[in-house]
Short mmCIF file of C-alpha atoms in Angstrom, two decimals:
data_model
loop_
_atom_site.label_atom_id
_atom_site.label_comp_id
_atom_site.label_asym_id
_atom_site.label_seq_id
_atom_site.Cartn_x
_atom_site.Cartn_y
_atom_site.Cartn_z
CA UNK A 1 -14.50 166.30 -53.75
CA UNK A 2 -12.66 166.81 -56.89
CA UNK A 3 -13.72 170.82 -57.01
CA UNK A 4 -12.54 171.13 -53.79
CA UNK A 5 -9.19 169.62 -54.56
CA UNK A 6 -8.72 171.91 -57.81
CA UNK A 7 -9.56 175.06 -55.51
CA UNK A 8 -6.99 174.10 -53.01
CA UNK A 9 -4.08 173.61 -55.78
CA UNK A 10 -5.15 176.72 -57.32
CA UNK A 11 -4.93 178.59 -53.71
CA UNK A 12 -1.65 176.80 -53.23
CA UNK A 13 -0.32 178.12 -56.74
CA UNK A 14 -1.31 181.57 -55.75
CA UNK A 15 0.56 181.26 -52.52
CA UNK A 16 3.66 180.04 -54.10
CA UNK A 17 3.68 182.96 -56.85
CA UNK A 18 3.20 185.31 -54.03
CA UNK A 19 6.14 183.50 -52.18
CA UNK A 20 8.10 184.14 -54.89
CA UNK A 21 7.35 187.77 -56.43
CA UNK A 22 8.02 189.47 -53.43
CA UNK A 23 11.61 188.27 -52.56
CA UNK A 24 12.45 188.57 -55.95
CA UNK A 25 11.22 192.08 -56.35
CA UNK A 26 13.03 193.13 -53.29
CA UNK A 27 16.24 191.70 -54.67
CA UNK A 28 16.30 194.74 -56.88
CA UNK A 29 17.44 196.67 -53.69
CA UNK A 30 20.78 194.93 -53.98
CA UNK A 31 21.47 196.32 -57.41
CA UNK A 32 22.45 199.69 -57.79
CA UNK A 33 20.70 199.92 -61.57
CA UNK A 34 17.51 198.14 -60.01
CA UNK A 35 16.31 196.13 -62.93
CA UNK A 36 18.53 197.47 -65.64
CA UNK A 37 21.88 196.11 -67.11
CA UNK A 38 24.79 197.97 -68.54
CA UNK A 39 24.01 200.85 -70.88
CA UNK A 40 24.34 199.67 -74.64
CA UNK A 41 24.26 200.89 -78.05
CA UNK A 42 21.61 199.16 -80.21
CA UNK A 43 22.43 198.12 -84.03
CA UNK A 44 20.27 196.64 -86.39
CA UNK A 45 23.16 193.92 -86.62
CA UNK A 46 24.75 193.81 -82.91
CA UNK A 47 24.66 195.37 -79.82
CA UNK A 48 27.52 196.82 -77.89
CA UNK A 49 28.46 198.13 -74.44
CA UNK A 50 28.52 202.22 -74.86
CA UNK A 51 32.12 202.19 -73.67
CA UNK A 52 33.12 199.96 -76.77
CA UNK A 53 32.41 201.64 -80.17
CA UNK A 54 29.63 201.81 -82.46
CA UNK A 55 27.33 198.73 -83.14
CA UNK A 56 27.33 197.03 -86.58
CA UNK A 57 24.41 197.89 -88.98
CA UNK A 58 22.18 200.71 -88.43
CA UNK A 59 21.84 202.53 -85.07
CA UNK A 60 18.35 201.97 -83.14
CA UNK A 61 18.83 203.42 -79.94
CA UNK A 62 21.02 203.75 -76.78
CA UNK A 63 19.34 202.07 -73.74
CA UNK A 64 19.52 199.65 -70.90
CA UNK A 65 18.09 196.35 -70.86
CA UNK A 66 16.44 194.32 -68.21
CA UNK A 67 19.20 192.53 -66.11
CA UNK A 68 18.77 188.57 -64.81
CA UNK A 69 16.18 190.10 -62.03
CA UNK A 70 14.17 192.16 -64.73
CA UNK A 71 14.31 189.17 -66.72
CA UNK A 72 13.15 186.88 -63.84
CA UNK A 73 10.36 188.90 -63.02
CA UNK A 74 9.13 189.05 -66.71
CA UNK A 75 9.63 185.70 -67.94
CA UNK A 76 8.97 183.85 -64.61
CA UNK A 77 6.23 185.88 -62.85
CA UNK A 78 4.94 187.98 -66.00
CA UNK A 79 5.55 191.24 -63.83
CA UNK A 80 7.38 193.92 -65.83
CA UNK A 81 9.94 196.41 -64.46
CA UNK A 82 12.47 198.37 -66.22
CA UNK A 83 9.99 199.48 -68.75
CA UNK A 84 11.18 201.54 -71.66
CA UNK A 85 9.64 202.46 -75.35
CA UNK A 86 13.00 201.66 -76.74
CA UNK A 87 13.69 198.15 -75.06
CA UNK A 88 9.98 197.12 -74.98
CA UNK A 89 9.02 197.51 -78.70
CA UNK A 90 12.30 196.14 -79.85
CA UNK A 91 11.94 193.00 -77.77
CA UNK A 92 8.30 192.58 -79.00
CA UNK A 93 9.53 192.65 -82.37
CA UNK A 94 12.29 190.50 -81.94
CA UNK A 95 10.20 187.95 -80.27
CA UNK A 96 7.06 187.92 -82.51
CA UNK A 97 8.92 188.99 -86.05
CA UNK A 98 12.25 187.59 -86.00
CA UNK A 99 11.85 184.78 -83.34
CA UNK A 100 14.44 186.07 -80.83
CA UNK A 101 13.68 188.88 -78.32
CA UNK A 102 17.19 189.33 -77.69
CA UNK A 103 17.87 189.62 -81.51
CA UNK A 104 19.45 192.52 -83.08
CA UNK A 105 17.21 193.33 -86.56
CA UNK A 106 15.84 196.04 -88.90
CA UNK A 107 12.72 197.80 -87.72
CA UNK A 108 9.45 196.26 -89.18
CA UNK A 109 6.39 197.69 -88.23
CA UNK A 110 4.04 196.00 -90.59
CA UNK A 111 5.64 192.82 -89.81
CA UNK A 112 4.78 193.27 -85.85
CA UNK A 113 1.09 194.44 -86.80
CA UNK A 114 0.71 191.13 -88.82
CA UNK A 115 1.31 189.37 -85.74
CA UNK A 116 -0.43 191.39 -83.27
CA UNK A 117 -2.84 188.75 -82.09
CA UNK A 118 0.44 186.67 -80.92
CA UNK A 119 1.91 189.87 -79.36
CA UNK A 120 -0.74 191.79 -77.80
CA UNK A 121 -0.81 189.65 -74.76
CA UNK A 122 2.60 190.44 -73.75
CA UNK A 123 2.28 194.24 -75.07
CA UNK A 124 -1.09 194.26 -72.81
CA UNK A 125 0.85 192.94 -69.61
CA UNK A 126 3.71 195.22 -70.41
CA UNK A 127 1.66 198.41 -70.56
CA UNK A 128 -0.44 197.53 -67.39
CA UNK A 129 2.78 197.00 -65.21
CA UNK A 130 4.51 199.98 -66.89
CA UNK A 131 1.59 202.36 -65.63
CA UNK A 132 1.72 200.78 -62.06
CA UNK A 133 5.66 200.75 -62.29
CA UNK A 134 5.62 204.70 -62.99
CA UNK A 135 2.92 205.14 -60.53
CA UNK A 136 5.40 203.37 -57.95
CA UNK A 137 8.56 205.25 -58.64
CA UNK A 138 6.67 208.46 -58.29
CA UNK A 139 5.32 207.44 -54.63
CA UNK A 140 8.37 205.99 -53.47
CA UNK A 141 11.06 208.28 -54.84
CA UNK A 142 13.81 206.47 -52.48
CA UNK A 143 13.09 203.15 -53.68
CA UNK A 144 15.97 201.20 -55.55
CA UNK A 145 13.35 200.81 -58.68
CA UNK A 146 12.96 205.02 -58.71
CA UNK A 147 16.79 205.56 -58.25
CA UNK A 148 17.31 203.41 -61.24
CA UNK A 149 15.48 205.49 -63.68
CA UNK A 150 17.64 208.55 -62.82
CA UNK A 151 20.64 207.01 -63.50
CA UNK A 152 22.07 208.45 -66.70
CA UNK A 153 22.44 206.66 -69.96
CA UNK A 154 19.35 204.43 -68.80
CA UNK A 155 17.58 205.56 -72.51
CA UNK A 156 17.96 208.62 -74.49
CA UNK A 157 14.94 210.98 -74.45
CA UNK A 158 15.37 211.24 -78.42
CA UNK A 159 15.05 207.39 -78.77
CA UNK A 160 12.07 207.38 -76.26
CA UNK A 161 10.30 209.93 -78.10
CA UNK A 162 10.80 208.11 -81.53
CA UNK A 163 10.02 204.62 -79.96
CA UNK A 164 6.92 206.02 -77.89
CA UNK A 165 5.22 206.54 -81.15
CA UNK A 166 5.99 203.18 -82.50
CA UNK A 167 4.86 201.56 -79.53
CA UNK A 168 1.51 203.33 -79.10
CA UNK A 169 0.86 203.45 -82.83
CA UNK A 170 1.17 199.43 -82.53
CA UNK A 171 -0.88 199.16 -79.33
CA UNK A 172 -3.54 201.39 -80.41
CA UNK A 173 -4.36 199.62 -83.76
CA UNK A 174 -4.05 196.18 -82.34
CA UNK A 175 -6.14 196.46 -79.07
CA UNK A 176 -8.38 193.44 -78.41
CA UNK A 177 -11.01 195.12 -76.10
CA UNK A 178 -11.49 198.86 -75.63
CA UNK A 179 -10.76 198.99 -71.98
CA UNK A 180 -7.17 198.83 -73.01
CA UNK A 181 -7.63 202.17 -74.31
CA UNK A 182 -7.57 203.33 -70.47
CA UNK A 183 -4.31 201.78 -70.06
CA UNK A 184 -2.54 202.95 -73.01
CA UNK A 185 -4.28 206.78 -72.37
CA UNK A 186 -2.36 206.77 -68.54
CA UNK A 187 1.14 205.35 -70.45
CA UNK A 188 0.78 208.24 -73.04
CA UNK A 189 0.25 210.58 -70.01
CA UNK A 190 3.57 209.72 -68.26
CA UNK A 191 5.33 209.55 -71.64
CA UNK A 192 7.83 211.88 -73.80
CA UNK A 193 4.49 212.57 -75.75
CA UNK A 194 2.86 214.75 -72.94
CA UNK A 195 3.68 216.85 -69.98
CA UNK A 196 0.14 215.99 -68.50
CA UNK A 197 1.75 213.71 -66.09
CA UNK A 198 3.43 216.42 -64.00
CA UNK A 199 0.06 217.14 -62.19
CA UNK A 200 0.03 214.06 -60.66
CA UNK A 201 3.92 214.58 -59.63
CA UNK A 202 2.80 217.83 -58.13
CA UNK A 203 0.10 216.10 -56.16
CA UNK A 204 2.62 213.08 -54.88
CA UNK A 205 5.35 216.04 -53.88
CA UNK A 206 3.18 218.35 -51.78
CA UNK A 207 1.79 214.98 -49.92
CA UNK A 208 5.23 214.03 -49.26
CA UNK A 209 6.16 217.11 -47.87
CA UNK A 210 3.08 217.53 -45.58
CA UNK A 211 3.70 214.04 -44.43
CA UNK A 212 7.53 214.62 -43.80
CA UNK A 213 6.61 217.91 -42.03
CA UNK A 214 3.93 216.27 -39.85
CA UNK A 215 6.20 213.50 -38.67
CA UNK A 216 8.99 215.89 -38.23
CA UNK A 217 6.88 218.95 -36.23
CA UNK A 218 3.57 217.66 -35.40
CA UNK A 219 0.03 218.13 -37.18
CA UNK A 220 -0.40 221.53 -35.03
CA UNK A 221 2.67 223.30 -36.15
CA UNK A 222 2.04 226.44 -38.03
CA UNK A 223 4.23 225.70 -41.27
CA UNK A 224 2.50 222.04 -41.13
CA UNK A 225 -0.97 223.73 -41.08
CA UNK A 226 -0.11 225.61 -44.04
CA UNK A 227 1.52 222.71 -45.92
CA UNK A 228 -1.73 220.70 -44.99
CA UNK A 229 -4.08 223.57 -46.54
CA UNK A 230 -1.72 223.45 -49.89
CA UNK A 231 -1.81 219.77 -50.03
CA UNK A 232 -5.59 219.92 -49.68
CA UNK A 233 -5.73 222.73 -52.56
CA UNK A 234 -3.61 220.70 -54.74
CA UNK A 235 -5.28 217.52 -53.95
CA UNK A 236 -8.99 218.44 -53.91
CA UNK A 237 -9.38 221.97 -54.97
CA UNK A 238 -7.29 222.97 -57.30
CA UNK A 239 -7.23 226.16 -59.12
CA UNK A 240 -4.73 228.66 -60.36
CA UNK A 241 -4.97 230.34 -56.86
CA UNK A 242 -3.05 227.58 -55.47
CA UNK A 243 -0.13 229.60 -57.30
CA UNK A 244 -0.65 232.52 -54.96
CA UNK A 245 -0.97 230.43 -52.01
CA UNK A 246 2.72 228.92 -52.74
CA UNK A 247 3.88 232.21 -53.15
CA UNK A 248 2.68 233.21 -49.70
CA UNK A 249 4.24 230.21 -48.05
CA UNK A 250 7.70 231.26 -49.76
CA UNK A 251 7.42 234.64 -48.45
CA UNK A 252 6.27 233.75 -44.80
CA UNK A 253 8.97 230.82 -44.61
CA UNK A 254 12.07 231.65 -47.35
CA UNK A 255 14.55 229.47 -45.46
CA UNK A 256 12.18 226.18 -45.01
CA UNK A 257 13.57 223.13 -46.18
CA UNK A 258 10.56 222.89 -48.39
CA UNK A 259 11.44 225.74 -50.59
CA UNK A 260 12.96 224.08 -53.34
CA UNK A 261 10.43 221.50 -53.67
CA UNK A 262 7.52 224.02 -53.36
CA UNK A 263 9.33 225.82 -56.44
CA UNK A 264 9.40 222.64 -58.48
CA UNK A 265 5.63 222.46 -57.58
CA UNK A 266 4.96 226.04 -58.43
CA UNK A 267 6.65 225.58 -61.90
CA UNK A 268 4.57 222.60 -62.46
CA UNK A 269 0.94 224.54 -61.64
CA UNK A 270 2.36 227.22 -64.01
CA UNK A 271 2.90 224.95 -67.02
CA UNK A 272 -0.35 223.56 -66.42
CA UNK A 273 -2.28 226.56 -66.51
CA UNK A 274 -0.37 227.88 -69.31
CA UNK A 275 -1.89 225.23 -71.90
CA UNK A 276 -3.79 227.09 -74.44
CA UNK A 277 -6.13 226.23 -77.23
CA UNK A 278 -3.33 227.25 -79.85
CA UNK A 279 -1.53 223.89 -78.58
CA UNK A 280 -4.95 222.20 -79.18
CA UNK A 281 -4.92 223.59 -83.03
CA UNK A 282 -1.68 223.01 -83.46
CA UNK A 283 -2.09 219.23 -82.53
CA UNK A 284 -5.12 218.83 -84.58
CA UNK A 285 -3.59 220.73 -87.59
CA UNK A 286 -0.83 218.28 -87.68
CA UNK A 287 -3.32 215.15 -87.37
CA UNK A 288 -5.54 216.79 -90.25
CA UNK A 289 -8.88 217.29 -88.11
CA UNK A 290 -9.87 220.49 -89.48
CA UNK A 291 -13.17 221.21 -87.27
CA UNK A 292 -10.94 220.58 -84.26
CA UNK A 293 -8.50 223.27 -85.51
CA UNK A 294 -10.67 225.96 -86.55
CA UNK A 295 -12.57 225.71 -83.21
CA UNK A 296 -9.52 225.75 -81.13
CA UNK A 297 -8.24 228.80 -83.03
CA UNK A 298 -11.42 230.56 -82.65
CA UNK A 299 -11.21 229.71 -78.84
CA UNK A 300 -7.60 231.03 -78.81
CA UNK A 301 -8.60 234.38 -80.41
CA UNK A 302 -11.95 235.00 -78.62
CA UNK A 303 -11.58 232.92 -75.66
CA UNK A 304 -13.80 230.31 -74.31
CA UNK A 305 -17.21 229.89 -72.75
CA UNK A 306 -19.87 226.89 -71.75
CA UNK A 307 -20.75 226.39 -75.72
CA UNK A 308 -17.71 226.35 -77.11
CA UNK A 309 -15.95 223.96 -74.63
CA UNK A 310 -18.87 221.73 -75.07
CA UNK A 311 -18.49 221.70 -78.73
CA UNK A 312 -14.66 221.08 -78.60
CA UNK A 313 -15.16 218.30 -76.09
CA UNK A 314 -17.82 216.48 -78.45
CA UNK A 315 -15.08 216.80 -81.41
CA UNK A 316 -12.51 215.58 -79.64
CA UNK A 317 -14.93 212.72 -78.09
CA UNK A 318 -15.77 212.01 -81.64
CA UNK A 319 -11.90 211.39 -82.53
CA UNK A 320 -11.46 209.04 -79.57
CA UNK A 321 -14.29 206.85 -80.94
CA UNK A 322 -12.49 206.69 -84.45
CA UNK A 323 -8.92 206.44 -82.69
CA UNK A 324 -10.33 202.91 -81.23
CA UNK A 325 -12.35 201.91 -84.25
CA UNK A 326 -10.47 199.17 -86.28
CA UNK A 327 -9.20 200.56 -89.80
CA UNK A 328 -10.80 204.48 -89.23
CA UNK A 329 -7.42 206.14 -88.65
CA UNK A 330 -4.14 205.11 -90.27
CA UNK A 331 -1.73 203.04 -87.90
CA UNK A 332 0.72 205.83 -88.60
CA UNK A 333 -1.40 208.39 -87.16
CA UNK A 334 -2.74 207.07 -84.04
CA UNK A 335 -0.53 208.78 -81.86
CA UNK A 336 -0.89 212.01 -83.48
CA UNK A 337 -4.66 211.50 -82.64
CA UNK A 338 -3.82 210.33 -78.73
CA UNK A 339 -1.71 213.71 -78.82
CA UNK A 340 -4.55 215.78 -79.74
CA UNK A 341 -6.79 214.10 -76.77
CA UNK A 342 -4.52 214.75 -74.55
CA UNK A 343 -3.80 218.39 -75.19
CA UNK A 344 -7.36 218.99 -75.19
CA UNK A 345 -8.18 217.03 -72.11
CA UNK A 346 -5.53 219.06 -69.98
CA UNK A 347 -7.10 222.46 -71.37
CA UNK A 348 -10.68 221.55 -70.62
CA UNK A 349 -9.97 220.25 -67.23
CA UNK A 350 -8.24 223.53 -66.56
CA UNK A 351 -11.29 225.50 -67.63
CA UNK A 352 -13.76 223.67 -65.81
CA UNK A 353 -11.84 223.77 -63.10
CA UNK A 354 -11.78 227.54 -63.02
CA UNK A 355 -15.51 228.25 -62.84
CA UNK A 356 -16.67 229.83 -60.25
CA UNK A 357 -20.20 228.20 -60.27
CA UNK A 358 -22.03 225.73 -62.42
CA UNK A 359 -25.58 227.43 -63.50
CA UNK A 360 -26.25 225.28 -66.55
CA UNK A 361 -25.79 221.51 -67.83
CA UNK A 362 -22.99 222.48 -70.37
CA UNK A 363 -20.31 222.20 -68.08
CA UNK A 364 -21.47 218.58 -66.72
CA UNK A 365 -21.80 217.46 -70.38
CA UNK A 366 -18.38 218.44 -71.21
CA UNK A 367 -16.97 216.77 -68.15
CA UNK A 368 -19.00 213.99 -69.19
CA UNK A 369 -17.24 213.86 -72.56
CA UNK A 370 -13.94 214.31 -71.07
CA UNK A 371 -14.47 211.17 -68.86
CA UNK A 372 -15.20 209.14 -71.81
CA UNK A 373 -12.12 210.71 -73.88
CA UNK A 374 -9.67 209.73 -71.00
CA UNK A 375 -10.95 206.03 -71.20
CA UNK A 376 -12.62 205.67 -67.89
CA UNK A 377 -15.81 204.78 -69.71
CA UNK A 378 -15.99 202.57 -72.38
CA UNK A 379 -18.46 203.99 -75.55
CA UNK A 380 -21.95 202.42 -74.41
CA UNK A 381 -21.91 203.49 -70.82
CA UNK A 382 -20.60 207.03 -72.25
CA UNK A 383 -23.62 207.23 -74.22
CA UNK A 384 -25.96 205.97 -71.43
CA UNK A 385 -24.72 208.62 -68.95
CA UNK A 386 -24.63 211.49 -71.53
CA UNK A 387 -28.28 210.79 -72.51
CA UNK A 388 -29.17 210.59 -68.63
CA UNK A 389 -27.44 213.99 -68.45
CA UNK A 390 -28.94 215.60 -71.32
CA UNK A 391 -32.47 214.61 -70.16
CA UNK A 392 -31.78 216.07 -66.59
CA UNK A 393 -33.95 218.99 -65.24
CA UNK A 394 -30.98 220.82 -64.24
CA UNK A 395 -27.26 220.67 -62.84
CA UNK A 396 -28.50 219.00 -59.29
CA UNK A 397 -30.19 216.23 -61.18
CA UNK A 398 -27.53 215.69 -63.53
CA UNK A 399 -24.83 215.57 -60.58
CA UNK A 400 -27.14 212.98 -59.40
CA UNK A 401 -25.37 210.63 -61.59
CA UNK A 402 -22.10 211.04 -60.53
CA UNK A 403 -21.75 208.15 -57.83
CA UNK A 404 -22.80 205.47 -60.62
CA UNK A 405 -20.07 207.22 -63.10
CA UNK A 406 -17.70 206.93 -60.54
CA UNK A 407 -18.39 203.40 -59.76
CA UNK A 408 -18.54 202.30 -63.36
CA UNK A 409 -15.37 204.10 -64.29
CA UNK A 410 -13.53 202.65 -60.96
CA UNK A 411 -14.47 199.06 -62.58
CA UNK A 412 -13.19 200.17 -65.70
CA UNK A 413 -9.92 201.06 -64.09
CA UNK A 414 -9.76 197.75 -62.00
CA UNK A 415 -10.36 195.77 -65.12
CA UNK A 416 -7.73 197.46 -67.06
CA UNK A 417 -5.18 196.89 -64.66
CA UNK A 418 -6.03 193.23 -63.53
CA UNK A 419 -4.13 190.99 -62.60
CA UNK A 420 -1.27 193.21 -62.25
CA UNK A 421 -2.47 195.67 -59.73
CA UNK A 422 -2.93 192.74 -57.28
CA UNK A 423 0.85 191.57 -57.90
CA UNK A 424 2.14 195.27 -57.11
CA UNK A 425 -0.21 195.14 -54.05
CA UNK A 426 1.78 191.86 -53.10
CA UNK A 427 5.37 193.72 -53.24
CA UNK A 428 4.13 197.05 -51.79
CA UNK A 429 0.70 197.09 -50.23
CA UNK A 430 0.63 200.98 -50.39
CA UNK A 431 0.04 200.41 -54.10
CA UNK A 432 -3.78 200.06 -53.47
CA UNK A 433 -3.82 203.69 -53.55
CA UNK A 434 -3.30 203.63 -57.20
CA UNK A 435 -7.02 203.47 -58.01
CA UNK A 436 -7.77 206.48 -55.77
CA UNK A 437 -4.67 208.65 -57.11
CA UNK A 438 -5.58 207.97 -60.65
CA UNK A 439 -9.07 208.99 -60.23
CA UNK A 440 -8.03 212.20 -58.40
CA UNK A 441 -5.54 213.34 -61.58
CA UNK A 442 -8.54 212.73 -64.06
CA UNK A 443 -11.65 214.19 -65.18
CA UNK A 444 -13.45 212.35 -62.37
CA UNK A 445 -12.04 214.59 -60.20
CA UNK A 446 -12.98 217.64 -62.53
CA UNK A 447 -16.83 216.35 -62.13
CA UNK A 448 -16.54 215.93 -58.24
CA UNK A 449 -15.36 219.61 -58.29
CA UNK A 450 -18.17 220.61 -60.57
CA UNK A 451 -20.91 219.14 -58.39
CA UNK A 452 -19.71 220.95 -55.32
CA UNK A 453 -20.06 224.63 -57.55
CA UNK A 454 -23.77 223.61 -58.63
CA UNK A 455 -26.07 226.92 -57.83
#
């Protein structure tokens, strides 16, 4: 009887939390700046409105902190919106190093590292909600939250770039479990450190164009069918030929309402397919990864093939392992290592997707390493599936492992974003597409495409 009462009380508490969260989130619509307060200049000794002069002490950054609604969501519901690298990192340091989240203080990175066990529960929650918030604003671009991030002065890019390194260096050094790497990876992809999140933006944009055309003109309209073909190509069978398909659409429909958005999508895809091994070499040189640098330079000079791509993925997977092992890579170099991983991932995914057919195990071994590099598999699972693929009699037998790999990877993704994803689904049921959309923008999608090209 007692256990039933406890279960009932827990259920009532869950309903009560949901009842408070949804209307509080909805109230963001009533504020022009959504979760943000006024833009301020943060100094080491004071914080001042941007229109009121300069703060005392050393200037730290310009940004907008969370307003009362944003604070109520964060402090009352453990639900973080209005996430910025500047304010999140500075508030973590204020709370756990200086004893006041709203304080004005000097930067003390070592001090925050020394109290990491205390700060990481909040930092982990921030990161989970941060990634989900980014997904939300990309999916719902007319929402109050999305509009708020487009307001001038919310945070300067130069400050976000600097504080992104601070935050991610801290987070990667202080991770409490390996599955947290996936959340850090997805956050970094959408950060000023990387432009790889642009591919997700292209997918979201073409999906919105098709949905709008279908609603306005019906599914059988010629232009709508062309947009449907473009959407499927970008979502499911992405290759460089999609750029030519967009060009053909623009020639056939030069005055269509979708022209401007399609030109933006085209620009994203051109940039995506322009990523080169030279960029990997540059990032590896900065990191001091001589083997990766040398191989990337050789690929840049001579071109890539299945063997060189596999070797590069092995070296980068090794860096990924070292990046998550305590004390192996210095705190201040963690983000540099992450940039090497992101650049190599973008290059190798592009190379694999451009293959006309798969006739050997090498591409499947490469994509297996990429799935691990991106954080969708923890080390033990990666080593197990890699051994299975290595032992396979051929590509078809190796591809038979894919359903299990996708299943385990999906579980890792769900674990990495629990319980935050459930909260976001409460405020917007369509956020349940987060898992599927994230997988489609990852090496898991590349693996699926390769499986269809096996000869």
